[in-house]
mmCIF file of C-alpha atoms in Angstrom:
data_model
loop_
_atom_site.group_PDB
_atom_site.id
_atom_site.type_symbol
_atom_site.label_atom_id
_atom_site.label_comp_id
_atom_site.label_asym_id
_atom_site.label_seq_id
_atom_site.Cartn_x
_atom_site.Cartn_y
_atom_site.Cartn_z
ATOM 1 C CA UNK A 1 95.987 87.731 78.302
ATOM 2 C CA UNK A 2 97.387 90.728 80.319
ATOM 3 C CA UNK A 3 99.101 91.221 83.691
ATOM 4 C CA UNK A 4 95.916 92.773 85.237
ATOM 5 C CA UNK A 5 94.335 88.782 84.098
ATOM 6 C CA UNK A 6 97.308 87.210 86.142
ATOM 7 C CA UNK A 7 97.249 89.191 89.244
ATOM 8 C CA UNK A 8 93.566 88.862 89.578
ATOM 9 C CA UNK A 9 94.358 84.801 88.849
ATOM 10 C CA UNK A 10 97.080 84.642 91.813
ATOM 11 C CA UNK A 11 94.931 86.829 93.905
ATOM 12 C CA UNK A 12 91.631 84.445 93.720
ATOM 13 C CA UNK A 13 94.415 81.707 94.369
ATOM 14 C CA UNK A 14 95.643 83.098 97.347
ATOM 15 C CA UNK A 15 92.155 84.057 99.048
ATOM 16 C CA UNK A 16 90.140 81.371 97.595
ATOM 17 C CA UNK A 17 87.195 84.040 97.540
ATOM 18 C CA UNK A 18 86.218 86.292 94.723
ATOM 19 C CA UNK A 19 84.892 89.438 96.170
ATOM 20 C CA UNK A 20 87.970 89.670 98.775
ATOM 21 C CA UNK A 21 90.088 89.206 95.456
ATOM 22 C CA UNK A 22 88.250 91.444 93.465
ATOM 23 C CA UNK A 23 88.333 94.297 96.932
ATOM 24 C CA UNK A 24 92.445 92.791 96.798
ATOM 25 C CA UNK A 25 92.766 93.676 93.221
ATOM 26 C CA UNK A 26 90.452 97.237 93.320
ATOM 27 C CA UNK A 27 87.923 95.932 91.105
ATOM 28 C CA UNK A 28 84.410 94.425 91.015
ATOM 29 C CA UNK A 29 83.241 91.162 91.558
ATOM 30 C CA UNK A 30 82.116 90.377 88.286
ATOM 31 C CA UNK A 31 84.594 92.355 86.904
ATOM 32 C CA UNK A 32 87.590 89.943 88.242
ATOM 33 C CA UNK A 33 84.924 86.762 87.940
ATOM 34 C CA UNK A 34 84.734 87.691 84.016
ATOM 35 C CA UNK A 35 88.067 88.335 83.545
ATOM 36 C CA UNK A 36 88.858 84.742 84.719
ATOM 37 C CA UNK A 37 86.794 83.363 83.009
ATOM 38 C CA UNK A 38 87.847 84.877 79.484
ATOM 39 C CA UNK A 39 91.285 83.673 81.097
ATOM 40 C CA UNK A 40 89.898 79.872 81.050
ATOM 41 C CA UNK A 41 88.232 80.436 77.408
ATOM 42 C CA UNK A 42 91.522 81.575 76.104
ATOM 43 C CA UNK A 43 93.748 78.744 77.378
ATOM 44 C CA UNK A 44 91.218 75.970 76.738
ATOM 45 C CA UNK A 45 91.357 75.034 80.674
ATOM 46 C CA UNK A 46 89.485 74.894 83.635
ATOM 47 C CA UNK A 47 91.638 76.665 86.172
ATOM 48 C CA UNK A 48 88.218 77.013 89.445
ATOM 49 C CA UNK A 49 86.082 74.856 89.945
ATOM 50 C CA UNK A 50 83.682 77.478 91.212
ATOM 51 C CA UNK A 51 80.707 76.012 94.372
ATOM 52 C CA UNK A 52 77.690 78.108 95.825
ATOM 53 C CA UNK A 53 80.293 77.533 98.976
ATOM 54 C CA UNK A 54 84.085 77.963 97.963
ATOM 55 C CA UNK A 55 86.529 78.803 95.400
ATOM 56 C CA UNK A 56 88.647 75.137 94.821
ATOM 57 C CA UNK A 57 91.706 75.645 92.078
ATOM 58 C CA UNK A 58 91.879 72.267 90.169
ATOM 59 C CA UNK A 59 95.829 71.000 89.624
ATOM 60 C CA UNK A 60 96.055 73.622 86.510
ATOM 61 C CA UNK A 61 94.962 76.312 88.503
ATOM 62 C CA UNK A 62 97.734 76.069 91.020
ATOM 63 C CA UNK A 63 100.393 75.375 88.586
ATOM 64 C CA UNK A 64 99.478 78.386 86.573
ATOM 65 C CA UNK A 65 98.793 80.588 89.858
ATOM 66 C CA UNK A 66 102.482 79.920 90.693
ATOM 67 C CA UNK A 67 103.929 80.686 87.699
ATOM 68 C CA UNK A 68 101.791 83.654 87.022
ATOM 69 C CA UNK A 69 103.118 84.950 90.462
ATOM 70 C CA UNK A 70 106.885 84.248 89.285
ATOM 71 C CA UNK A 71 105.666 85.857 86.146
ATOM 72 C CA UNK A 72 104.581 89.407 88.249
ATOM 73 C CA UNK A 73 107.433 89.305 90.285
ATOM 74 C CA UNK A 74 110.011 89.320 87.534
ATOM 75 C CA UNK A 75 107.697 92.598 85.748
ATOM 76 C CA UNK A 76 108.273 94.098 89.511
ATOM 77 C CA UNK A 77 111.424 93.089 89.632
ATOM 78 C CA UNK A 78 112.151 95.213 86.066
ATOM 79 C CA UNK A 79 110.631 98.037 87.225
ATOM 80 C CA UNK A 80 112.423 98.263 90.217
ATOM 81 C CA UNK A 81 115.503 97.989 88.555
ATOM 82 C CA UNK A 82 114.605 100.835 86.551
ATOM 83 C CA UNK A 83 113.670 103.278 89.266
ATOM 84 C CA UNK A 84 116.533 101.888 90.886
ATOM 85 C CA UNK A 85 118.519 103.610 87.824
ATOM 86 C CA UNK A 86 116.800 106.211 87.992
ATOM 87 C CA UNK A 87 116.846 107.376 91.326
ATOM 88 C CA UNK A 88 117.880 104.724 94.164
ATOM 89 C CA UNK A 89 116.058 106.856 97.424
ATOM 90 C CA UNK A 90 112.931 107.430 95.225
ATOM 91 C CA UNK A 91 109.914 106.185 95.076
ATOM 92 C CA UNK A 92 107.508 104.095 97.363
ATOM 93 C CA UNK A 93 109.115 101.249 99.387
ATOM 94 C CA UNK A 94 107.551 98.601 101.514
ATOM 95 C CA UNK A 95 109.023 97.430 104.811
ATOM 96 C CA UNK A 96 107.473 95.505 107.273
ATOM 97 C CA UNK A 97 108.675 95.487 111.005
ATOM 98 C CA UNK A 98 107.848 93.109 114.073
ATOM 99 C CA UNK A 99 106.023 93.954 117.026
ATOM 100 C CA UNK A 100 108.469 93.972 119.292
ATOM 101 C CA UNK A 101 110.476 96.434 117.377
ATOM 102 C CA UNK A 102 108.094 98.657 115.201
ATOM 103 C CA UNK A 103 106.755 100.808 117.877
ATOM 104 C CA UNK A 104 110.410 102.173 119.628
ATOM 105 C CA UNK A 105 112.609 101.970 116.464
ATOM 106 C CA UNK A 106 110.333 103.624 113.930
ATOM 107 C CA UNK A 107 110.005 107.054 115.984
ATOM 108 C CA UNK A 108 114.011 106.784 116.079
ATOM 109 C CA UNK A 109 114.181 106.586 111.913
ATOM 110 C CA UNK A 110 111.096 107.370 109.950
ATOM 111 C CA UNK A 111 111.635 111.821 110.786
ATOM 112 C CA UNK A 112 115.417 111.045 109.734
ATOM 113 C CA UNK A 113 114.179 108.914 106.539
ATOM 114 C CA UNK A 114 111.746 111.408 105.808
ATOM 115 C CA UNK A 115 114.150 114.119 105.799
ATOM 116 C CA UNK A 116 116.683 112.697 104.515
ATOM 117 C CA UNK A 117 115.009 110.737 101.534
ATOM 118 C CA UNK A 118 112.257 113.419 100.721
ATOM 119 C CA UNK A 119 111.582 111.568 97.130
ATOM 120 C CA UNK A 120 110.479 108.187 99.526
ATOM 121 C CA UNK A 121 106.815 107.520 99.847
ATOM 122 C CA UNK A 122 107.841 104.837 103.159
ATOM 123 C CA UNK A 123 104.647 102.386 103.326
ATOM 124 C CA UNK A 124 104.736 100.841 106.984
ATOM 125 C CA UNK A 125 103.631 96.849 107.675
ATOM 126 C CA UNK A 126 103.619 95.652 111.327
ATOM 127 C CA UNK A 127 103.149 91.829 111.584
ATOM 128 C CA UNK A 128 104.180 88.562 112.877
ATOM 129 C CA UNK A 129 108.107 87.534 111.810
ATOM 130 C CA UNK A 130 106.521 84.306 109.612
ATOM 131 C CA UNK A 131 103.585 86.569 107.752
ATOM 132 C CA UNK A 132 106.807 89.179 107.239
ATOM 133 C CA UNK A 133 108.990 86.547 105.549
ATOM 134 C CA UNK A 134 106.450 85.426 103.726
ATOM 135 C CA UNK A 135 104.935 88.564 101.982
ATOM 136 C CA UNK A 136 108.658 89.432 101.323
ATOM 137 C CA UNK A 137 109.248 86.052 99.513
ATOM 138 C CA UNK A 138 106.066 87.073 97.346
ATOM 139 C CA UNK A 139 107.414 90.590 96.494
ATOM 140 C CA UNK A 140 104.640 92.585 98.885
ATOM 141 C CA UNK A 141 107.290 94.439 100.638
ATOM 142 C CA UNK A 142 110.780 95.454 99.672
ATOM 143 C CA UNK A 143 112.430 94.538 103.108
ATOM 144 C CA UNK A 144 112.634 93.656 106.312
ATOM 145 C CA UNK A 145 113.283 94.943 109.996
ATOM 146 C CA UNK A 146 113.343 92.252 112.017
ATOM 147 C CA UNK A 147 115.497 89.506 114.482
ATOM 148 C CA UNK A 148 117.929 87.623 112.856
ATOM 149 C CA UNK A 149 116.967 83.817 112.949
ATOM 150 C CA UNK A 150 119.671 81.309 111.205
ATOM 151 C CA UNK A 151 116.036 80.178 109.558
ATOM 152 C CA UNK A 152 116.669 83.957 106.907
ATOM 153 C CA UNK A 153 119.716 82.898 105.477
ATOM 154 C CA UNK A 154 117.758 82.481 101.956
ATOM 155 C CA UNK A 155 117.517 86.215 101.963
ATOM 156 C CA UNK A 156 120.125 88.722 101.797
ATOM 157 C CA UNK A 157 120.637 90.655 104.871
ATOM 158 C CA UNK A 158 122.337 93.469 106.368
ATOM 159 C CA UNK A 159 123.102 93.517 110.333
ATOM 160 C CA UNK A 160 122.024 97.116 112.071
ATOM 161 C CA UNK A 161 122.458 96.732 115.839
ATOM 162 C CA UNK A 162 122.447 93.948 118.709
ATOM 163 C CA UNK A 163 119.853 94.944 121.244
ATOM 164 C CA UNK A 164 120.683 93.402 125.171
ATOM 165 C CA UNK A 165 117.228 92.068 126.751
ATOM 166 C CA UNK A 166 116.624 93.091 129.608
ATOM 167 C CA UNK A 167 115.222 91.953 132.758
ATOM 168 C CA UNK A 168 112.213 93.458 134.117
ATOM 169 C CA UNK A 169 110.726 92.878 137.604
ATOM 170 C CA UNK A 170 108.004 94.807 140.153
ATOM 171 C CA UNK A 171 109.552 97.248 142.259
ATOM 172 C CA UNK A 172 109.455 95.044 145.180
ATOM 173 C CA UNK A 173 111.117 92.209 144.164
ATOM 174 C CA UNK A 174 114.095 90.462 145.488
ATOM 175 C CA UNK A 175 116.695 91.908 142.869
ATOM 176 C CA UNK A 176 115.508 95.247 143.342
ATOM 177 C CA UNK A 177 118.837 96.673 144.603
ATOM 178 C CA UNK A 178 120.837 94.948 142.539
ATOM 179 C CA UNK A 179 122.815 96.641 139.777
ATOM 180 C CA UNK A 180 123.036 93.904 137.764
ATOM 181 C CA UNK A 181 121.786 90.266 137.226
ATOM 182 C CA UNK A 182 123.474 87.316 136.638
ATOM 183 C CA UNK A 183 121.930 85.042 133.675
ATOM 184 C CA UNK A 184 122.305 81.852 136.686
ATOM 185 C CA UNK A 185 120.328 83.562 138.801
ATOM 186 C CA UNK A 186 117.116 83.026 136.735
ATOM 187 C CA UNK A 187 117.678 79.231 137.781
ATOM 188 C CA UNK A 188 114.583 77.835 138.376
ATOM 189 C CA UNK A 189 112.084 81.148 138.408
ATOM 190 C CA UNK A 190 109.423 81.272 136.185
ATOM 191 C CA UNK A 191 109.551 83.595 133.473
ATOM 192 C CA UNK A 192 106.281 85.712 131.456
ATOM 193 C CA UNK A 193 106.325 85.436 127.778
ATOM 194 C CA UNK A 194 104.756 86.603 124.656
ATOM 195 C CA UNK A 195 102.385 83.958 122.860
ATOM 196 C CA UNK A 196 103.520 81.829 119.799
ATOM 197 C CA UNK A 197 104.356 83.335 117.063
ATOM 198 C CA UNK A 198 106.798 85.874 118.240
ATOM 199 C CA UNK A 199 110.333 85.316 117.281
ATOM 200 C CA UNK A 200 110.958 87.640 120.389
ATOM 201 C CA UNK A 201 109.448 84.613 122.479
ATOM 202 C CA UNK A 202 111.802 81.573 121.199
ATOM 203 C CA UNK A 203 114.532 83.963 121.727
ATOM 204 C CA UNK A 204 114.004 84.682 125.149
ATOM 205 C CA UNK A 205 113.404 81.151 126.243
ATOM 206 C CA UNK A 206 116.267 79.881 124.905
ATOM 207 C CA UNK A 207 118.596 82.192 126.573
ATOM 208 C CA UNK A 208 115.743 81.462 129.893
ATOM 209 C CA UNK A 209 115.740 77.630 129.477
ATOM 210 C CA UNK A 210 119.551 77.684 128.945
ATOM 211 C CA UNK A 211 120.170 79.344 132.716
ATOM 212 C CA UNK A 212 116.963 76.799 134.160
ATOM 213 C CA UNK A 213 114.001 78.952 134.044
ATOM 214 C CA UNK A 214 111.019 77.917 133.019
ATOM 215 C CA UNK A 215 107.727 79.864 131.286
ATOM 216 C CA UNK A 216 104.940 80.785 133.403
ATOM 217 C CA UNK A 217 101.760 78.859 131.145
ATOM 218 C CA UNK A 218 99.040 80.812 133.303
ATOM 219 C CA UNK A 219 99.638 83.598 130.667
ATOM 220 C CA UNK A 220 100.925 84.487 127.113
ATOM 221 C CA UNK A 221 100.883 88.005 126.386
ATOM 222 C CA UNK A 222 99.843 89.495 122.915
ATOM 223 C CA UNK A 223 102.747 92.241 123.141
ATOM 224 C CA UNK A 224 105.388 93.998 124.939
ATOM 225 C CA UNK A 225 102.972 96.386 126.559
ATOM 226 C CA UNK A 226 100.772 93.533 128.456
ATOM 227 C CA UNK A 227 103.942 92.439 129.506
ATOM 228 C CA UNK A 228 104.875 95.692 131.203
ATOM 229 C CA UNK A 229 101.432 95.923 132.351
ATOM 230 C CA UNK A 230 101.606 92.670 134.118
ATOM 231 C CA UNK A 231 105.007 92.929 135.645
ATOM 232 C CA UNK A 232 104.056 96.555 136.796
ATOM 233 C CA UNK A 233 101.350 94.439 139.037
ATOM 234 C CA UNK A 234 103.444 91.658 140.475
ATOM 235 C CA UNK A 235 102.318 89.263 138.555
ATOM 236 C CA UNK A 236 105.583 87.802 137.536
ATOM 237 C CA UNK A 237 108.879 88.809 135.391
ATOM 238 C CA UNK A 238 110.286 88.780 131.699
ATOM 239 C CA UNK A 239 112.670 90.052 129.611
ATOM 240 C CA UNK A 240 112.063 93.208 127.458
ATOM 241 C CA UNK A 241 114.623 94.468 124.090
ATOM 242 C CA UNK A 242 116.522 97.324 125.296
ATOM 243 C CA UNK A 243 114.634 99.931 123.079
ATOM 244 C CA UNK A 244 111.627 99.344 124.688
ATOM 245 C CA UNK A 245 113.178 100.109 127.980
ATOM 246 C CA UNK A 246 112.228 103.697 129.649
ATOM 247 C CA UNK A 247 115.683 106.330 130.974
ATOM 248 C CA UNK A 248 114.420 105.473 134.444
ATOM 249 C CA UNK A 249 115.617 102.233 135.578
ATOM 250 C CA UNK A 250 112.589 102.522 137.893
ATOM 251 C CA UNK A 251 109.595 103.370 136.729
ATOM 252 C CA UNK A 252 105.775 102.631 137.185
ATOM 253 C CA UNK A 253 106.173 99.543 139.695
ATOM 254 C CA UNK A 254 108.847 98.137 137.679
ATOM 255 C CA UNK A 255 112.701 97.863 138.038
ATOM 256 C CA UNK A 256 114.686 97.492 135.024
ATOM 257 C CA UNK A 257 118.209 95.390 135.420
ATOM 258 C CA UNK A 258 121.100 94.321 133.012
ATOM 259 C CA UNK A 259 122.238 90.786 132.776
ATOM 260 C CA UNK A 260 126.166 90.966 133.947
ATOM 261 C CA UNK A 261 128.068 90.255 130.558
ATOM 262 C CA UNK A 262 127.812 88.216 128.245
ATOM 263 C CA UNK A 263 124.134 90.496 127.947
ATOM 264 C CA UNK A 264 121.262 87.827 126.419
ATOM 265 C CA UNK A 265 120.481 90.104 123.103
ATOM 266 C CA UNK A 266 118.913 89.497 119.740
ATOM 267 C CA UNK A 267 120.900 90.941 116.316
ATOM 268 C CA UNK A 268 118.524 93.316 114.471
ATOM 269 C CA UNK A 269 118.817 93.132 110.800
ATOM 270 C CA UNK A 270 117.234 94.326 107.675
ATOM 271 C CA UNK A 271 116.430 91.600 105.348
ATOM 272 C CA UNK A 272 115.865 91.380 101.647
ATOM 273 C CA UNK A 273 115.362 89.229 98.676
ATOM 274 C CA UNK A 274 118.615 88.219 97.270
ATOM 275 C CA UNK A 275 117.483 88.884 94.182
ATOM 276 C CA UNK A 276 116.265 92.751 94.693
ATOM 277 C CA UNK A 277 117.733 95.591 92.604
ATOM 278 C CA UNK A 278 116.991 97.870 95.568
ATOM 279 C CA UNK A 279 120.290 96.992 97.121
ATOM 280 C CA UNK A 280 121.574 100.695 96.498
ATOM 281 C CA UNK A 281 118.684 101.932 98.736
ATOM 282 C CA UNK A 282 118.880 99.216 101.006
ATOM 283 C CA UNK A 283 123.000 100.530 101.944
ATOM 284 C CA UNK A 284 121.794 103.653 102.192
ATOM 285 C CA UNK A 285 118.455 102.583 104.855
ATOM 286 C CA UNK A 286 120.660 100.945 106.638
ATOM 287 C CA UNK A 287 123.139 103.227 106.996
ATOM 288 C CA UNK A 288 120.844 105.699 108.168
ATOM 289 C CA UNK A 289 119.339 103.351 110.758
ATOM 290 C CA UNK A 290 122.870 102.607 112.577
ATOM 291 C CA UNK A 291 123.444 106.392 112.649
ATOM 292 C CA UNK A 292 120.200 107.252 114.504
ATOM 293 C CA UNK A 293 119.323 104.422 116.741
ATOM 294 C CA UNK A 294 120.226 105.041 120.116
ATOM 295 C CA UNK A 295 119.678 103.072 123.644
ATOM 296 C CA UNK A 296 118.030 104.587 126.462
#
């Protein structure tokens, strides 16, 4: 038994299909299927029950899938630590970002990281906040650049910036001369929003619930972008994060106005496994992300 047998173990476990574990793991088919199967021969169990249709794990399977994953996370955990000795800046690291944020804050940081940390091979992951927290709980990526939801406080965190959201509308629109909005005023309008799965969403209707709005279910945008696209044509209004907000405050059909204070606004953090040995590099990310993030 080597690591190589338990990674291709966890990876059948977690895609229940051998070639996209084997394509997972960089390997062949029968390569991965083999080395499995020596796997089984060598602990005297049956860990896959293996069907012309699907891959099923029988109870063994699982329990030695999960503990062959804590088993690979502690080995990357060790080398970690040791490049973390080494050299804390160095090396590849992982961070994933959300939607709403990876497309206006990374052109702010990655020149400055790159610069900055020239040993740092920076590998970029843009997904959904739950598929984020849960490839950083299984030790795909180092950390996090997300919204802060009281659901993170497993992980260990580090607070960059709070970003206002802001109220976008079509150029023609009743508020259009107005400086500022107040929250109240969004009492009983109704609202465009992102589909499920953003945190970006939940956030924005519960500061848009709170003043008596309500969502607009004719649509559910798949990003910021639509959003904008669909305001631009009068097709209703939202809230946008401040970095995605143009120096215009008018600008292709659409008006952009600030709530009156206290601003609606989301806390932007960078999150981590309280167990990482990256801290060192985390302080020093983080740092570098305060001092180069600016609002338009």
């Amino acid at each position: 038994m080597n690591l190589r047998d338990l990674e291709y173990l966890v990876a059948l476990q977690e895609l229940k299909h051998f070639r996209k574990a084997a394509e997972k793991c960089f390997v062949s088919q029968p390569t991965l299927s083999g080395q499995v199967a020596k796997l089984e021969e060598e602990l005297g169990l049956l860990l896959i029950e293996r069907t012309s249709r699907k891959v099923i794990f029988t109870h063994a399977g699982d329990e030695l899938a999960a503990k062959a994953r804590q088993i690979l996370l502690e080995v990357k955990g060790l080398k970690d630590m040791a490049k973390s000795f080494q050299a804390p800046m160095a090396g590849p690291l992982h961070m994933g970002l959300i939607p709403t944020l990876a497309p206006y804050l990374l052109p702010q940081i990655v020149p400055h990281i790159r610069s900055e940390f020239t040993d740092m091979a920076l590998f970029l992951y843009e997904e959904q906040t739950h598929i984020l927290l849960q490839r950083l709980e299984d030790g795909d990526l180092d950390c996090l650049l997300l919204a802060y939801l009281p659901e993170m406080e497993r992980f260990g965190s580090i607070d960059l910036f709070d970003e206002a959201l802001v109220l976008a509308i079509p150029s023609q629109h009743k508020w259009q001369h107005q400086a500022h909005i107040e929250l109240t005023e969004l009492r009983g309008e109704q609202l465009l929003m992102l589909e499920d799965g953003h945190c970006l969403r939940d956030q924005a209707m519960g500061y848009c619930f709170a003043a008596g709005a309500k969502e607009d279910n004719s649509f559910k945008a798949t990003s910021l972008e639509t959003l904008r696209h669909m305001v631009a044509a009068g097709m209703g209004i939202t809230l946008l994060p401040q970095l995605a907000i143009p120096l215009e405050t008018e600008q292709n059909g659409i008006c952009y106005r600030h709530f009156s204070a206290p601003e609606p606004s989301r806390r932007i953090s960078l999150l981590y496994r309280n167990n990482s040995v990256r801290r060192p590099c985390f302080n020093q990310l983080a740092a570098l992300i305060k001092r180069h993030t600016h609002f338009d």
